[in-house]
Short mmCIF file of C-alpha atoms in Angstrom, two decimals:
data_model
loop_
_atom_site.label_atom_id
_atom_site.label_comp_id
_atom_site.label_asym_id
_atom_site.label_seq_id
_atom_site.Cartn_x
_atom_site.Cartn_y
_atom_site.Cartn_z
CA MET A 1 128.10 95.71 76.48
CA GLN A 2 127.83 99.62 76.51
CA LEU A 3 126.92 101.65 73.63
CA ARG A 4 128.02 105.21 72.57
CA PHE A 5 126.57 107.59 70.58
CA SER A 6 128.41 110.82 69.12
CA PRO A 7 126.78 114.39 69.78
CA ARG A 8 126.83 114.49 65.83
CA ARG A 9 124.61 111.88 65.30
CA LEU A 10 122.94 113.19 68.32
CA GLY A 11 122.47 116.38 66.64
CA LYS A 12 121.37 114.42 63.57
CA ALA A 13 118.44 112.81 64.98
CA ARG A 14 117.06 115.37 67.10
CA SER A 15 117.49 117.87 63.60
CA THR A 16 115.57 115.15 62.08
CA HIS A 17 112.89 114.46 64.42
CA GLU A 18 112.36 118.51 64.44
CA ALA A 19 111.73 118.47 60.67
CA VAL A 20 109.32 115.93 60.73
CA ALA A 21 107.43 117.05 63.33
CA ALA A 22 107.53 120.82 61.53
CA ARG A 23 106.13 119.16 58.34
CA ARG A 24 103.61 117.33 59.99
CA ILE A 25 102.36 120.80 61.56
CA ALA A 26 102.78 122.99 58.44
CA GLU A 27 100.63 119.63 56.78
CA LEU A 28 98.13 119.71 59.64
CA THR A 29 97.43 123.88 59.28
CA ALA A 30 97.03 123.36 55.43
CA SER A 31 94.39 121.01 56.02
CA ARG A 32 92.68 123.09 58.29
CA ARG A 33 92.92 126.06 56.36
CA GLU A 34 91.60 124.49 53.36
CA ILE A 35 88.57 123.40 55.48
CA VAL A 36 87.99 126.71 56.52
CA ALA A 37 88.42 128.18 52.68
CA ALA A 38 85.90 125.64 51.79
CA TYR A 39 83.39 126.77 53.97
CA GLU A 40 84.05 130.61 52.31
CA VAL A 41 83.73 129.04 49.09
CA GLU A 42 80.44 127.60 49.55
CA ARG A 43 79.13 130.46 51.80
CA ARG A 44 80.18 132.99 48.29
CA ARG A 45 78.63 130.86 45.95
CA ILE A 46 75.52 130.88 47.87
CA GLU A 47 75.39 134.30 48.20
CA ARG A 48 76.51 134.75 44.47
CA ASP A 49 73.26 132.86 43.52
CA LEU A 50 71.38 134.56 45.99
CA HIS A 51 71.91 138.04 44.18
CA ASP A 52 72.35 137.20 40.77
CA GLY A 53 69.50 134.74 40.75
CA ALA A 54 66.58 135.15 43.07
CA GLN A 55 66.92 138.87 44.29
CA GLN A 56 67.12 139.96 40.23
CA ARG A 57 64.36 137.85 39.54
CA LEU A 58 62.47 140.33 42.21
CA VAL A 59 64.01 143.48 40.57
CA VAL A 60 62.27 142.50 37.45
CA GLY A 61 58.88 141.55 39.26
CA LEU A 62 59.00 144.92 41.06
CA MET A 63 59.73 146.69 37.75
CA LYS A 64 57.08 144.62 35.86
CA LEU A 65 54.45 145.55 38.89
CA GLY A 66 55.37 149.15 38.74
CA GLU A 67 54.48 149.40 34.89
CA ALA A 68 51.35 147.49 35.35
CA GLN A 69 50.38 150.16 37.48
CA LEU A 70 50.48 152.92 34.89
CA SER A 71 48.22 150.82 32.74
CA PRO A 72 45.10 152.89 32.00
CA ALA A 73 43.20 149.56 32.90
CA VAL A 74 44.68 149.49 36.22
CA THR A 75 44.09 153.54 36.92
CA ALA A 76 40.51 152.87 35.95
CA ASP A 77 39.71 150.19 38.65
CA PRO A 78 40.65 151.47 42.39
CA ALA A 79 40.25 147.59 43.79
CA LEU A 80 42.99 146.02 41.06
CA ALA A 81 45.22 149.10 41.60
CA ALA A 82 45.06 148.33 45.31
CA LEU A 83 45.34 144.52 44.87
CA LEU A 84 48.94 145.46 42.73
CA GLY A 85 50.05 148.07 45.22
CA GLU A 86 49.67 145.40 48.14
CA ALA A 87 51.73 142.71 45.90
CA LYS A 88 54.41 145.37 45.00
CA ALA A 89 54.78 145.52 48.65
CA ALA A 90 55.02 142.15 49.94
CA ILE A 91 57.69 141.74 47.03
CA ALA A 92 59.59 144.64 48.32
CA GLY A 93 59.78 143.53 51.72
CA GLY A 94 61.07 139.98 50.39
CA LEU A 95 63.36 141.93 48.15
CA GLU A 96 64.34 143.75 51.33
CA SER A 97 64.62 140.55 53.36
CA LEU A 98 66.65 139.00 50.71
CA ARG A 99 68.98 141.72 50.79
CA THR A 100 69.47 141.34 54.43
CA THR A 101 69.92 137.38 54.14
CA VAL A 102 72.86 138.00 51.31
CA ARG A 103 74.28 140.40 53.19
CA GLY A 104 74.53 138.41 56.20
CA ILE A 105 76.00 135.69 54.39
CA HIS A 106 79.66 137.03 54.25
CA PRO A 107 79.35 140.66 55.48
CA GLN A 108 81.47 143.32 53.26
CA VAL A 109 82.52 145.06 56.15
CA LEU A 110 84.15 142.09 57.48
CA THR A 111 86.85 141.75 54.82
CA ASP A 112 86.97 145.54 54.30
CA LEU A 113 87.63 146.52 58.05
CA GLY A 114 87.72 143.49 60.15
CA LEU A 115 85.69 141.80 62.53
CA GLU A 116 85.77 144.62 65.35
CA ALA A 117 84.33 147.12 62.67
CA ALA A 118 81.67 144.14 61.59
CA LEU A 119 80.17 143.03 65.05
CA THR A 120 79.53 146.72 65.83
CA GLU A 121 77.77 146.96 62.51
CA ALA A 122 75.79 143.65 63.55
CA VAL A 123 74.94 145.06 66.76
CA ASP A 124 73.80 148.35 65.61
CA ARG A 125 71.52 146.42 63.53
CA VAL A 126 70.34 143.22 65.90
CA ASP A 127 69.81 145.43 69.06
CA LYS A 128 66.15 146.48 68.84
CA THR A 129 65.75 146.95 72.86
CA GLY A 130 67.86 149.88 73.12
CA ARG A 131 69.86 147.98 75.30
CA THR A 132 73.54 148.48 75.39
CA VAL A 133 75.84 145.66 73.58
CA ARG A 134 79.49 146.45 74.17
CA ILE A 135 82.17 145.16 72.35
CA VAL A 136 85.58 145.45 74.12
CA CYS A 137 88.89 144.70 71.89
CA PRO A 138 91.99 145.76 73.77
CA HIS A 139 94.46 145.39 71.11
CA PRO A 140 94.57 145.33 67.09
CA LEU A 141 93.15 142.02 66.16
CA PRO A 142 96.18 140.12 63.71
CA THR A 143 95.85 139.41 60.56
CA VAL A 144 94.67 136.02 59.67
CA PRO A 145 92.69 133.80 56.90
CA GLU A 146 89.58 134.90 56.01
CA GLY A 147 87.55 131.91 56.90
CA VAL A 148 88.84 132.53 61.01
CA LEU A 149 87.37 136.06 60.94
CA ALA A 150 83.88 134.74 59.33
CA ALA A 151 84.17 131.61 61.75
CA ALA A 152 84.85 134.00 64.75
CA TYR A 153 81.98 136.67 63.57
CA PHE A 154 79.34 134.27 62.80
CA PHE A 155 80.07 132.75 66.34
CA ALA A 156 79.64 135.62 68.00
CA LEU A 157 76.83 136.99 66.40
CA GLU A 158 74.52 133.85 67.08
CA ALA A 159 75.73 133.97 71.11
CA MET A 160 75.11 137.81 70.73
CA THR A 161 71.50 137.09 69.32
CA ASN A 162 70.78 134.47 71.99
CA ALA A 163 71.77 136.48 74.70
CA LEU A 164 69.49 138.91 73.69
CA LYS A 165 66.43 136.35 72.92
CA HIS A 166 67.05 134.50 76.26
CA ALA A 167 67.99 137.18 78.69
CA PRO A 168 65.89 140.26 78.10
CA GLY A 169 67.08 143.48 79.63
CA ALA A 170 70.45 141.57 80.47
CA ALA A 171 73.79 143.99 79.71
CA VAL A 172 75.83 141.83 76.98
CA THR A 173 79.56 142.28 76.49
CA ILE A 174 81.70 140.85 73.67
CA LEU A 175 85.49 140.38 73.95
CA LEU A 176 88.22 139.92 71.43
CA THR A 177 91.31 138.80 71.81
CA VAL A 178 94.03 136.99 71.13
CA ASP A 179 96.92 134.90 72.28
CA ASP A 180 98.02 132.11 70.56
CA LYS A 181 94.04 132.23 69.19
CA LEU A 182 91.86 133.96 68.45
CA ARG A 183 89.38 134.17 71.39
CA VAL A 184 85.71 135.44 71.38
CA CYS A 185 83.78 135.76 74.66
CA VAL A 186 80.06 136.59 74.87
CA VAL A 187 78.82 137.77 78.75
CA ASP A 188 75.48 138.20 79.82
CA THR A 189 74.32 138.87 82.81
CA GLY A 190 70.76 136.78 82.84
CA PRO A 191 69.69 134.35 84.96
CA GLY A 192 71.93 131.78 83.51
CA GLY A 193 70.97 128.15 83.50
CA ALA A 194 71.80 127.84 79.99
CA TYR A 195 73.43 124.45 78.18
CA LEU A 196 73.68 123.18 74.94
CA ARG A 197 71.51 120.82 73.33
CA PRO A 198 72.95 117.92 71.00
CA GLY A 199 72.08 119.43 66.98
CA HIS A 200 70.61 122.85 68.13
CA GLY A 201 72.75 126.22 68.02
CA LEU A 202 75.84 126.37 69.83
CA ALA A 203 76.19 122.62 70.21
CA GLY A 204 76.45 122.96 65.99
CA MET A 205 79.03 125.94 66.22
CA ARG A 206 80.93 123.60 68.30
CA GLU A 207 81.03 120.95 65.76
CA ARG A 208 82.12 123.55 63.35
CA LEU A 209 84.78 125.23 65.20
CA ALA A 210 86.04 121.57 66.19
CA ALA A 211 86.41 120.99 61.95
CA PHE A 212 89.40 123.29 62.08
CA GLY A 213 91.05 123.00 65.85
CA GLY A 214 88.53 125.27 67.60
CA GLY A 215 86.93 124.64 70.71
CA LEU A 216 83.66 125.95 72.33
CA MET A 217 83.43 126.74 76.07
CA LEU A 218 80.15 127.21 78.13
CA SER A 219 79.67 128.24 81.62
CA SER A 220 76.17 129.38 82.76
CA PRO A 221 75.39 128.59 86.57
CA PRO A 222 72.09 129.34 88.20
CA GLY A 223 71.67 132.96 88.18
CA GLY A 224 74.30 133.53 85.74
CA PRO A 225 76.37 135.09 84.30
CA THR A 226 76.18 133.08 81.20
CA GLN A 227 79.94 133.00 79.67
CA VAL A 228 80.14 131.64 76.03
CA ALA A 229 83.65 131.46 74.84
CA ALA A 230 85.27 130.08 71.10
CA HIS A 231 88.56 129.89 70.50
CA LEU A 232 90.02 129.74 67.00
CA PRO A 233 93.44 128.48 65.58
CA LEU A 234 95.04 131.48 63.93
CA LEU A 235 96.00 128.43 61.04
CA LEU A 236 99.06 131.03 60.28
CA ALA A 237 102.04 128.94 58.20
CA ARG A 238 105.79 128.54 59.81
CA GLY A 239 107.12 132.26 59.51
CA GLU A 240 103.99 133.73 58.61
CA SER A 241 103.52 136.37 60.23
CA GLY A 242 100.03 137.62 61.92
CA ILE A 243 101.03 141.17 62.97
CA GLY A 244 98.96 143.56 61.16
CA SER A 245 99.90 146.73 59.70
CA ASP A 246 100.22 148.78 62.29
CA GLY A 247 102.90 146.95 63.33
CA MET A 248 101.33 145.91 67.03
CA ASP A 249 100.95 142.37 68.34
CA SER A 250 98.06 140.96 69.72
CA ALA A 251 98.63 139.55 72.85
CA SER A 252 96.19 139.32 75.49
CA SER A 253 94.09 136.09 77.34
CA THR A 254 90.46 136.25 77.64
CA GLY A 255 90.70 136.00 81.74
CA ILE A 256 87.74 133.37 81.24
CA SER A 257 87.98 129.91 82.92
CA ASP A 258 87.03 126.92 80.94
CA GLY A 259 83.13 126.29 81.28
CA GLN A 260 81.19 122.94 81.69
CA GLU A 261 79.00 122.08 78.78
CA ARG A 262 76.37 121.19 79.08
#
């Protein structure tokens, strides 16, 4: 028995399958965007609690110590004045450390000026050795959800910090590119031999990236160089443009091969 299918029915079946696939992709994209957004909501909650809670209490404590230093009883007692001065300096140092932590939870420059500018600021702040850490961004980055940029930022910052710590004297390059994904590659010219340890550092970052469809690759042969690369989905909905306001698309590849994870 020969079955015959009309072109009309075949076209209808094909369009139905395409519609189902498109709906599933849209649902997956939406769920991953929700995961990224949840990270950001929690990050901002912690930032707000630290800013409005602990930070404000430390400020009040500094003011009270300043008032105490002006007391006649304190001015008449040099030892007590010195002790209060030391306490005030210690609290001021703690306050500055807390402010640095709050700024690092979600840098405002990341929201205002984007990933490249935020990393440039981080390099100026973190690299205390005087070596040159280069940031290379061949093309303007597209507009993507804020959580994707935050994940890329913290990955790059952790990889850079590891390179500065474990490869002293090595040159470090951070490469930012985009094709169908946002790619961040941190390369150092150190001795190599790096590996991923479960429950530590980059292994934890790999798990966080995987939660919304990203991934991490490590290549670090003996003698170097060490390449740590992350790829993050843009999480753009169907029909949503990732082209920035300058009208330029960013289509480039990192040129890095998939390293063996250790």
